[in-house]
């Protein structure tokens, strides 16, 4: 059973399509660790958390909890969190107490030593996270940005040009560098996706050392767990298989020379910084064309993908409805 403040909080960071889902499933398969589905909880609630009043009071925490459980994101969790169970697990005051109890409620059968949260976009909410959990650990997974780009361009949501994908990737990594500088040596560990595929035990051992638990072979059997993980079809199929060791450097046959030129003109410096060899043979993209690409971050194909994203639209309406009610009640 979770033991409240004795537990170590940790956050898994990485740009979308960098292997955060895979890593979180592996970590969650450990007998003393838990990482549920994405929560988006800081993204959804940070901007109006003050509307809940003094969160040292359990009564106010319970109101916040009711709103969190009402979001579409949390309703996708399996098992679905139960209000009374979560409320009974709150061990500390504030927003932090609700978050910790919510996550721990999904693993009441485990002898937990640490709990984790994985929402890629939370990398941009580090100040809010650190304020709630100054003792938190960070696990960062980085993947070759060209593979990230070739994957996300075909995803349901996200950038639809290599310029936009490169900019997204470098924005995430720039923020990670800020976070790393803000962490003590024993608070931060970085894993390369390609290394995780090639030597999973070595990399998982580093993570276990960070979290103060013994490495478990169960982490490599993540695919055996019947989890209804909310992700796209291809990603879900991969999460139900053993590690796919050759799931890397697909950009070599997916990206044309022009695509590669576009990506590396924008993010080539970050490829080098994180140990990836550049391959562009056409030279930097002319500045005139690069300036044009800045205005094509959301071309027609992205507009269509957004229009098709009914799930995302419902989630947007859900949280904005909650925000409006809480702000109105405060007036």
Short mmCIF file of C-alpha atoms in Angstrom, two decimals:
data_model
loop_
_atom_site.label_atom_id
_atom_site.label_comp_id
_atom_site.label_asym_id
_atom_site.label_seq_id
_atom_site.Cartn_x
_atom_site.Cartn_y
_atom_site.Cartn_z
CA UNK A 1 0.00 0.00 0.00
CA UNK A 2 1.21 3.55 -0.69
CA UNK A 3 2.82 5.23 2.30
CA UNK A 4 2.18 8.91 1.55
CA UNK A 5 5.18 11.18 2.12
CA UNK A 6 7.61 8.25 2.28
CA UNK A 7 7.25 7.82 -1.47
CA UNK A 8 9.58 9.35 -4.06
CA UNK A 9 7.81 11.30 -6.85
CA UNK A 10 9.33 11.25 -10.33
CA UNK A 11 8.44 12.65 -13.73
CA UNK A 12 9.19 11.08 -17.11
CA UNK A 13 9.97 13.75 -19.68
CA UNK A 14 10.63 13.59 -23.41
CA UNK A 15 9.25 15.05 -26.59
CA UNK A 16 6.23 13.32 -28.14
CA UNK A 17 7.21 10.14 -30.08
CA UNK A 18 10.47 9.80 -28.13
CA UNK A 19 9.56 6.58 -26.32
CA UNK A 20 7.92 8.05 -23.22
CA UNK A 21 5.01 5.59 -23.50
CA UNK A 22 7.36 2.62 -23.82
CA UNK A 23 9.53 3.73 -20.91
CA UNK A 24 6.55 4.45 -18.67
CA UNK A 25 5.11 0.98 -19.34
CA UNK A 26 8.46 -0.61 -18.47
CA UNK A 27 8.79 1.37 -15.24
CA UNK A 28 5.15 0.73 -14.31
CA UNK A 29 5.80 -3.02 -14.61
CA UNK A 30 8.14 -2.86 -11.59
CA UNK A 31 6.56 -4.26 -8.42
CA UNK A 32 7.35 -1.12 -6.41
CA UNK A 33 6.73 1.60 -8.99
CA UNK A 34 3.65 3.02 -10.68
CA UNK A 35 3.20 5.26 -13.73
CA UNK A 36 -0.42 5.50 -14.93
CA UNK A 37 -1.68 6.89 -18.21
CA UNK A 38 -0.97 10.52 -19.03
CA UNK A 39 -2.76 12.85 -16.63
CA UNK A 40 -2.14 16.31 -18.17
CA UNK A 41 -2.97 17.45 -14.65
CA UNK A 42 -0.57 20.41 -14.45
CA UNK A 43 -1.50 21.55 -17.94
CA UNK A 44 -5.21 21.36 -17.13
CA UNK A 45 -5.35 22.82 -13.62
CA UNK A 46 -2.29 24.99 -12.92
CA UNK A 47 -3.76 28.15 -14.41
CA UNK A 48 -6.72 28.24 -12.02
CA UNK A 49 -5.60 26.15 -9.05
CA UNK A 50 -6.04 29.20 -6.78
CA UNK A 51 -9.79 28.97 -7.39
CA UNK A 52 -9.89 26.00 -5.01
CA UNK A 53 -8.88 28.09 -2.02
CA UNK A 54 -6.72 26.80 0.79
CA UNK A 55 -5.65 23.31 -0.30
CA UNK A 56 -4.30 22.53 3.15
CA UNK A 57 -7.97 21.85 3.87
CA UNK A 58 -9.21 18.38 2.95
CA UNK A 59 -12.59 19.83 2.02
CA UNK A 60 -11.03 21.96 -0.71
CA UNK A 61 -8.83 19.08 -1.86
CA UNK A 62 -11.96 16.94 -2.25
CA UNK A 63 -13.55 19.57 -4.53
CA UNK A 64 -10.42 19.65 -6.66
CA UNK A 65 -10.37 15.86 -6.75
CA UNK A 66 -13.96 15.73 -7.97
CA UNK A 67 -13.07 18.05 -10.84
CA UNK A 68 -9.96 16.06 -11.75
CA UNK A 69 -11.94 12.82 -11.84
CA UNK A 70 -14.52 14.49 -14.08
CA UNK A 71 -12.00 15.21 -16.85
CA UNK A 72 -12.09 12.98 -19.90
CA UNK A 73 -8.35 12.35 -19.59
CA UNK A 74 -8.64 10.73 -16.15
CA UNK A 75 -11.78 8.81 -17.08
CA UNK A 76 -9.65 6.91 -19.63
CA UNK A 77 -7.42 5.51 -16.88
CA UNK A 78 -7.56 1.79 -16.20
CA UNK A 79 -8.41 1.10 -13.46
CA UNK A 80 -10.61 4.17 -13.23
CA UNK A 81 -9.81 6.06 -9.99
CA UNK A 82 -12.49 5.91 -7.30
CA UNK A 83 -13.23 9.12 -5.39
CA UNK A 84 -13.39 7.61 -1.91
CA UNK A 85 -10.27 5.52 -2.48
CA UNK A 86 -8.24 8.51 -3.68
CA UNK A 87 -9.54 10.75 -0.89
CA UNK A 88 -8.46 8.18 1.69
CA UNK A 89 -4.93 8.14 0.27
CA UNK A 90 -4.29 11.89 0.59
CA UNK A 91 -1.34 12.18 2.97
CA UNK A 92 -0.08 15.70 2.36
CA UNK A 93 -1.67 19.14 1.88
CA UNK A 94 -1.99 21.09 -1.34
CA UNK A 95 -2.28 20.22 -4.99
CA UNK A 96 0.59 17.79 -4.42
CA UNK A 97 -1.43 15.68 -2.01
CA UNK A 98 -4.24 15.18 -4.52
CA UNK A 99 -1.86 14.30 -7.37
CA UNK A 100 0.07 11.78 -5.27
CA UNK A 101 -3.09 10.09 -3.99
CA UNK A 102 -4.61 9.96 -7.47
CA UNK A 103 -1.58 8.21 -8.97
CA UNK A 104 -1.08 5.85 -6.03
CA UNK A 105 -4.74 4.82 -6.16
CA UNK A 106 -4.02 2.93 -9.38
CA UNK A 107 -1.60 0.59 -7.61
CA UNK A 108 -3.00 -0.15 -4.16
CA UNK A 109 -1.86 -3.77 -4.58
CA UNK A 110 1.81 -2.75 -4.81
CA UNK A 111 4.32 -2.07 -2.07
CA UNK A 112 5.18 1.27 -3.59
CA UNK A 113 8.51 3.01 -3.09
CA UNK A 114 8.01 5.68 -5.76
CA UNK A 115 5.29 6.97 -8.06
CA UNK A 116 5.65 8.62 -11.45
CA UNK A 117 3.80 10.82 -13.92
CA UNK A 118 4.28 10.89 -17.68
CA UNK A 119 2.79 13.69 -19.77
CA UNK A 120 5.26 14.99 -22.40
CA UNK A 121 3.82 18.52 -22.32
CA UNK A 122 4.52 18.79 -18.59
CA UNK A 123 8.13 19.58 -19.43
CA UNK A 124 6.88 23.16 -19.85
CA UNK A 125 5.33 23.14 -16.37
CA UNK A 126 8.55 22.44 -14.50
CA UNK A 127 8.21 25.48 -12.23
CA UNK A 128 4.74 24.35 -11.15
CA UNK A 129 5.95 20.77 -10.65
CA UNK A 130 8.99 21.84 -8.65
CA UNK A 131 6.84 24.07 -6.45
CA UNK A 132 4.64 21.10 -5.53
CA UNK A 133 7.37 18.44 -5.49
CA UNK A 134 10.78 20.03 -4.82
CA UNK A 135 12.17 16.55 -4.06
CA UNK A 136 11.01 15.00 -7.33
CA UNK A 137 13.30 13.01 -9.62
CA UNK A 138 13.41 13.41 -13.41
CA UNK A 139 13.83 10.70 -16.03
CA UNK A 140 14.44 12.09 -19.50
CA UNK A 141 14.32 9.98 -22.63
CA UNK A 142 15.74 11.44 -25.83
CA UNK A 143 15.35 9.99 -29.33
CA UNK A 144 16.90 10.96 -32.65
CA UNK A 145 14.82 13.94 -33.71
CA UNK A 146 14.62 12.75 -37.30
CA UNK A 147 12.81 9.59 -36.16
CA UNK A 148 10.62 11.72 -33.92
CA UNK A 149 9.74 13.90 -36.92
CA UNK A 150 9.01 11.02 -39.30
CA UNK A 151 6.70 9.51 -36.67
CA UNK A 152 4.83 12.60 -35.51
CA UNK A 153 4.14 13.89 -39.01
CA UNK A 154 1.95 10.81 -39.55
CA UNK A 155 0.35 10.96 -36.11
CA UNK A 156 -3.20 12.07 -35.31
CA UNK A 157 -1.96 15.32 -33.86
CA UNK A 158 1.22 17.37 -33.98
CA UNK A 159 3.45 19.10 -36.56
CA UNK A 160 2.88 18.35 -40.23
CA UNK A 161 6.06 19.80 -41.72
CA UNK A 162 9.69 18.85 -40.97
CA UNK A 163 10.38 22.46 -40.08
CA UNK A 164 7.65 22.42 -37.41
CA UNK A 165 8.66 18.97 -36.16
CA UNK A 166 12.29 20.07 -35.83
CA UNK A 167 11.27 23.20 -33.98
CA UNK A 168 9.08 21.18 -31.60
CA UNK A 169 11.89 18.72 -30.88
CA UNK A 170 14.48 21.38 -30.16
CA UNK A 171 12.00 23.33 -27.98
CA UNK A 172 11.52 20.25 -25.79
CA UNK A 173 15.26 19.62 -25.54
CA UNK A 174 16.01 23.26 -24.77
CA UNK A 175 13.55 23.09 -21.88
CA UNK A 176 15.08 19.82 -20.68
CA UNK A 177 18.50 21.46 -20.55
CA UNK A 178 17.03 24.12 -18.27
CA UNK A 179 15.47 21.45 -16.05
CA UNK A 180 18.72 19.48 -15.89
CA UNK A 181 20.59 22.55 -14.68
CA UNK A 182 17.92 22.99 -12.01
CA UNK A 183 18.34 19.44 -10.67
CA UNK A 184 20.96 17.96 -8.39
CA UNK A 185 23.01 15.07 -9.78
CA UNK A 186 20.95 12.53 -7.83
CA UNK A 187 17.67 13.93 -9.17
CA UNK A 188 18.15 13.52 -12.91
CA UNK A 189 18.90 10.66 -15.28
CA UNK A 190 18.89 10.69 -19.08
CA UNK A 191 18.26 7.67 -21.30
CA UNK A 192 18.69 7.49 -25.05
CA UNK A 193 15.87 5.66 -26.78
CA UNK A 194 18.31 3.85 -29.05
CA UNK A 195 20.36 2.72 -26.06
CA UNK A 196 17.23 1.52 -24.27
CA UNK A 197 16.47 -0.74 -27.23
CA UNK A 198 20.03 -2.06 -27.44
CA UNK A 199 20.74 -2.50 -23.71
CA UNK A 200 17.45 -2.28 -21.82
CA UNK A 201 18.66 -3.77 -18.54
CA UNK A 202 21.60 -1.36 -18.23
CA UNK A 203 19.35 1.65 -18.78
CA UNK A 204 16.57 0.40 -16.51
CA UNK A 205 19.16 -0.26 -13.82
CA UNK A 206 20.13 3.43 -13.95
CA UNK A 207 16.51 4.37 -13.43
CA UNK A 208 16.08 1.93 -10.56
CA UNK A 209 19.21 3.34 -8.91
CA UNK A 210 17.77 6.85 -9.21
CA UNK A 211 14.50 5.76 -7.61
CA UNK A 212 16.08 3.64 -4.89
CA UNK A 213 14.61 0.29 -5.91
CA UNK A 214 16.15 -3.00 -6.99
CA UNK A 215 16.06 -3.79 -10.70
CA UNK A 216 13.33 -6.27 -11.65
CA UNK A 217 13.11 -8.52 -14.72
CA UNK A 218 9.39 -7.74 -14.77
CA UNK A 219 10.28 -4.42 -16.38
CA UNK A 220 11.23 -6.26 -19.58
CA UNK A 221 7.89 -8.06 -19.57
CA UNK A 222 5.88 -4.84 -19.81
CA UNK A 223 4.07 -6.14 -22.90
CA UNK A 224 2.42 -8.95 -20.91
CA UNK A 225 0.36 -6.52 -18.87
CA UNK A 226 -3.12 -6.10 -20.32
CA UNK A 227 -3.35 -2.34 -20.12
CA UNK A 228 -5.83 -0.22 -22.04
CA UNK A 229 -3.28 2.48 -22.72
CA UNK A 230 -4.67 5.57 -24.47
CA UNK A 231 -2.46 6.09 -27.49
CA UNK A 232 -2.61 5.68 -31.26
CA UNK A 233 -3.08 2.26 -32.82
CA UNK A 234 0.52 1.76 -33.96
CA UNK A 235 1.96 2.77 -30.61
CA UNK A 236 -0.48 0.51 -28.77
CA UNK A 237 0.45 -2.46 -30.97
CA UNK A 238 4.15 -1.88 -30.22
CA UNK A 239 3.47 -1.67 -26.48
CA UNK A 240 1.96 -5.14 -26.66
CA UNK A 241 5.17 -6.63 -28.08
CA UNK A 242 8.64 -7.24 -26.64
CA UNK A 243 11.20 -4.52 -27.34
CA UNK A 244 11.65 -3.92 -31.06
CA UNK A 245 15.44 -3.56 -31.24
CA UNK A 246 15.51 -2.26 -34.82
CA UNK A 247 12.88 0.44 -34.25
CA UNK A 248 15.41 3.18 -34.94
CA UNK A 249 17.00 5.15 -37.79
CA UNK A 250 13.85 4.77 -39.86
CA UNK A 251 14.44 8.32 -40.99
CA UNK A 252 17.15 7.00 -43.33
CA UNK A 253 14.51 5.63 -45.70
CA UNK A 254 11.55 7.82 -44.70
CA UNK A 255 13.10 11.26 -45.14
CA UNK A 256 14.04 12.58 -48.54
CA UNK A 257 17.23 14.60 -48.96
CA UNK A 258 15.08 17.74 -48.91
CA UNK A 259 13.25 16.62 -45.74
CA UNK A 260 16.58 15.97 -44.08
CA UNK A 261 17.88 19.36 -45.17
CA UNK A 262 14.79 21.04 -43.70
CA UNK A 263 15.04 19.23 -40.36
CA UNK A 264 18.78 19.61 -39.87
CA UNK A 265 18.79 23.30 -40.84
CA UNK A 266 16.47 23.91 -37.89
CA UNK A 267 17.69 21.34 -35.34
CA UNK A 268 21.11 20.15 -36.52
CA UNK A 269 22.81 21.82 -33.55
CA UNK A 270 20.66 19.83 -31.12
CA UNK A 271 21.35 16.59 -32.99
CA UNK A 272 25.06 17.19 -32.41
CA UNK A 273 24.54 18.29 -28.83
CA UNK A 274 22.79 15.02 -27.99
CA UNK A 275 25.26 12.81 -29.84
CA UNK A 276 23.48 12.18 -33.14
CA UNK A 277 25.45 12.41 -36.39
CA UNK A 278 24.13 14.87 -38.95
CA UNK A 279 23.55 13.55 -42.48
CA UNK A 280 22.38 16.54 -44.53
CA UNK A 281 24.47 16.76 -47.72
CA UNK A 282 22.59 19.66 -49.35
CA UNK A 283 23.84 22.34 -47.01
CA UNK A 284 21.68 24.74 -44.95
CA UNK A 285 18.26 25.60 -46.30
CA UNK A 286 18.25 29.04 -47.99
CA UNK A 287 17.00 31.69 -45.57
CA UNK A 288 14.22 32.78 -47.95
CA UNK A 289 12.72 29.28 -48.00
CA UNK A 290 13.26 28.87 -44.27
CA UNK A 291 11.32 32.07 -43.65
CA UNK A 292 8.49 30.73 -45.82
CA UNK A 293 8.36 27.51 -43.79
CA UNK A 294 7.82 29.51 -40.62
CA UNK A 295 4.38 30.38 -41.91
CA UNK A 296 3.52 26.77 -42.76
CA UNK A 297 3.56 25.35 -39.24
CA UNK A 298 -0.14 24.58 -39.55
CA UNK A 299 -0.84 23.77 -43.20
CA UNK A 300 -4.19 22.48 -44.45
CA UNK A 301 -3.37 18.89 -43.51
CA UNK A 302 -2.92 19.92 -39.87
CA UNK A 303 -6.18 21.85 -39.96
CA UNK A 304 -7.92 18.68 -41.15
CA UNK A 305 -6.25 16.57 -38.46
CA UNK A 306 -7.40 19.03 -35.80
CA UNK A 307 -10.93 18.91 -37.20
CA UNK A 308 -10.91 15.12 -36.98
CA UNK A 309 -9.63 15.16 -33.41
CA UNK A 310 -13.05 14.97 -31.75
CA UNK A 311 -11.48 13.43 -28.65
CA UNK A 312 -9.19 16.42 -28.21
CA UNK A 313 -12.05 18.84 -28.76
CA UNK A 314 -14.13 17.12 -26.09
CA UNK A 315 -11.21 17.21 -23.67
CA UNK A 316 -10.77 20.94 -24.37
CA UNK A 317 -14.45 21.62 -23.70
CA UNK A 318 -14.38 19.45 -20.58
CA UNK A 319 -11.55 21.30 -18.83
CA UNK A 320 -12.74 24.73 -19.94
CA UNK A 321 -16.19 23.96 -18.54
CA UNK A 322 -14.59 23.10 -15.19
CA UNK A 323 -12.43 26.24 -15.29
CA UNK A 324 -15.43 28.46 -16.01
CA UNK A 325 -17.49 26.96 -13.16
CA UNK A 326 -14.68 27.33 -10.61
CA UNK A 327 -13.88 30.91 -11.60
CA UNK A 328 -17.58 31.83 -11.65
CA UNK A 329 -18.15 30.30 -8.19
CA UNK A 330 -15.24 32.31 -6.86
CA UNK A 331 -16.75 35.64 -7.95
#
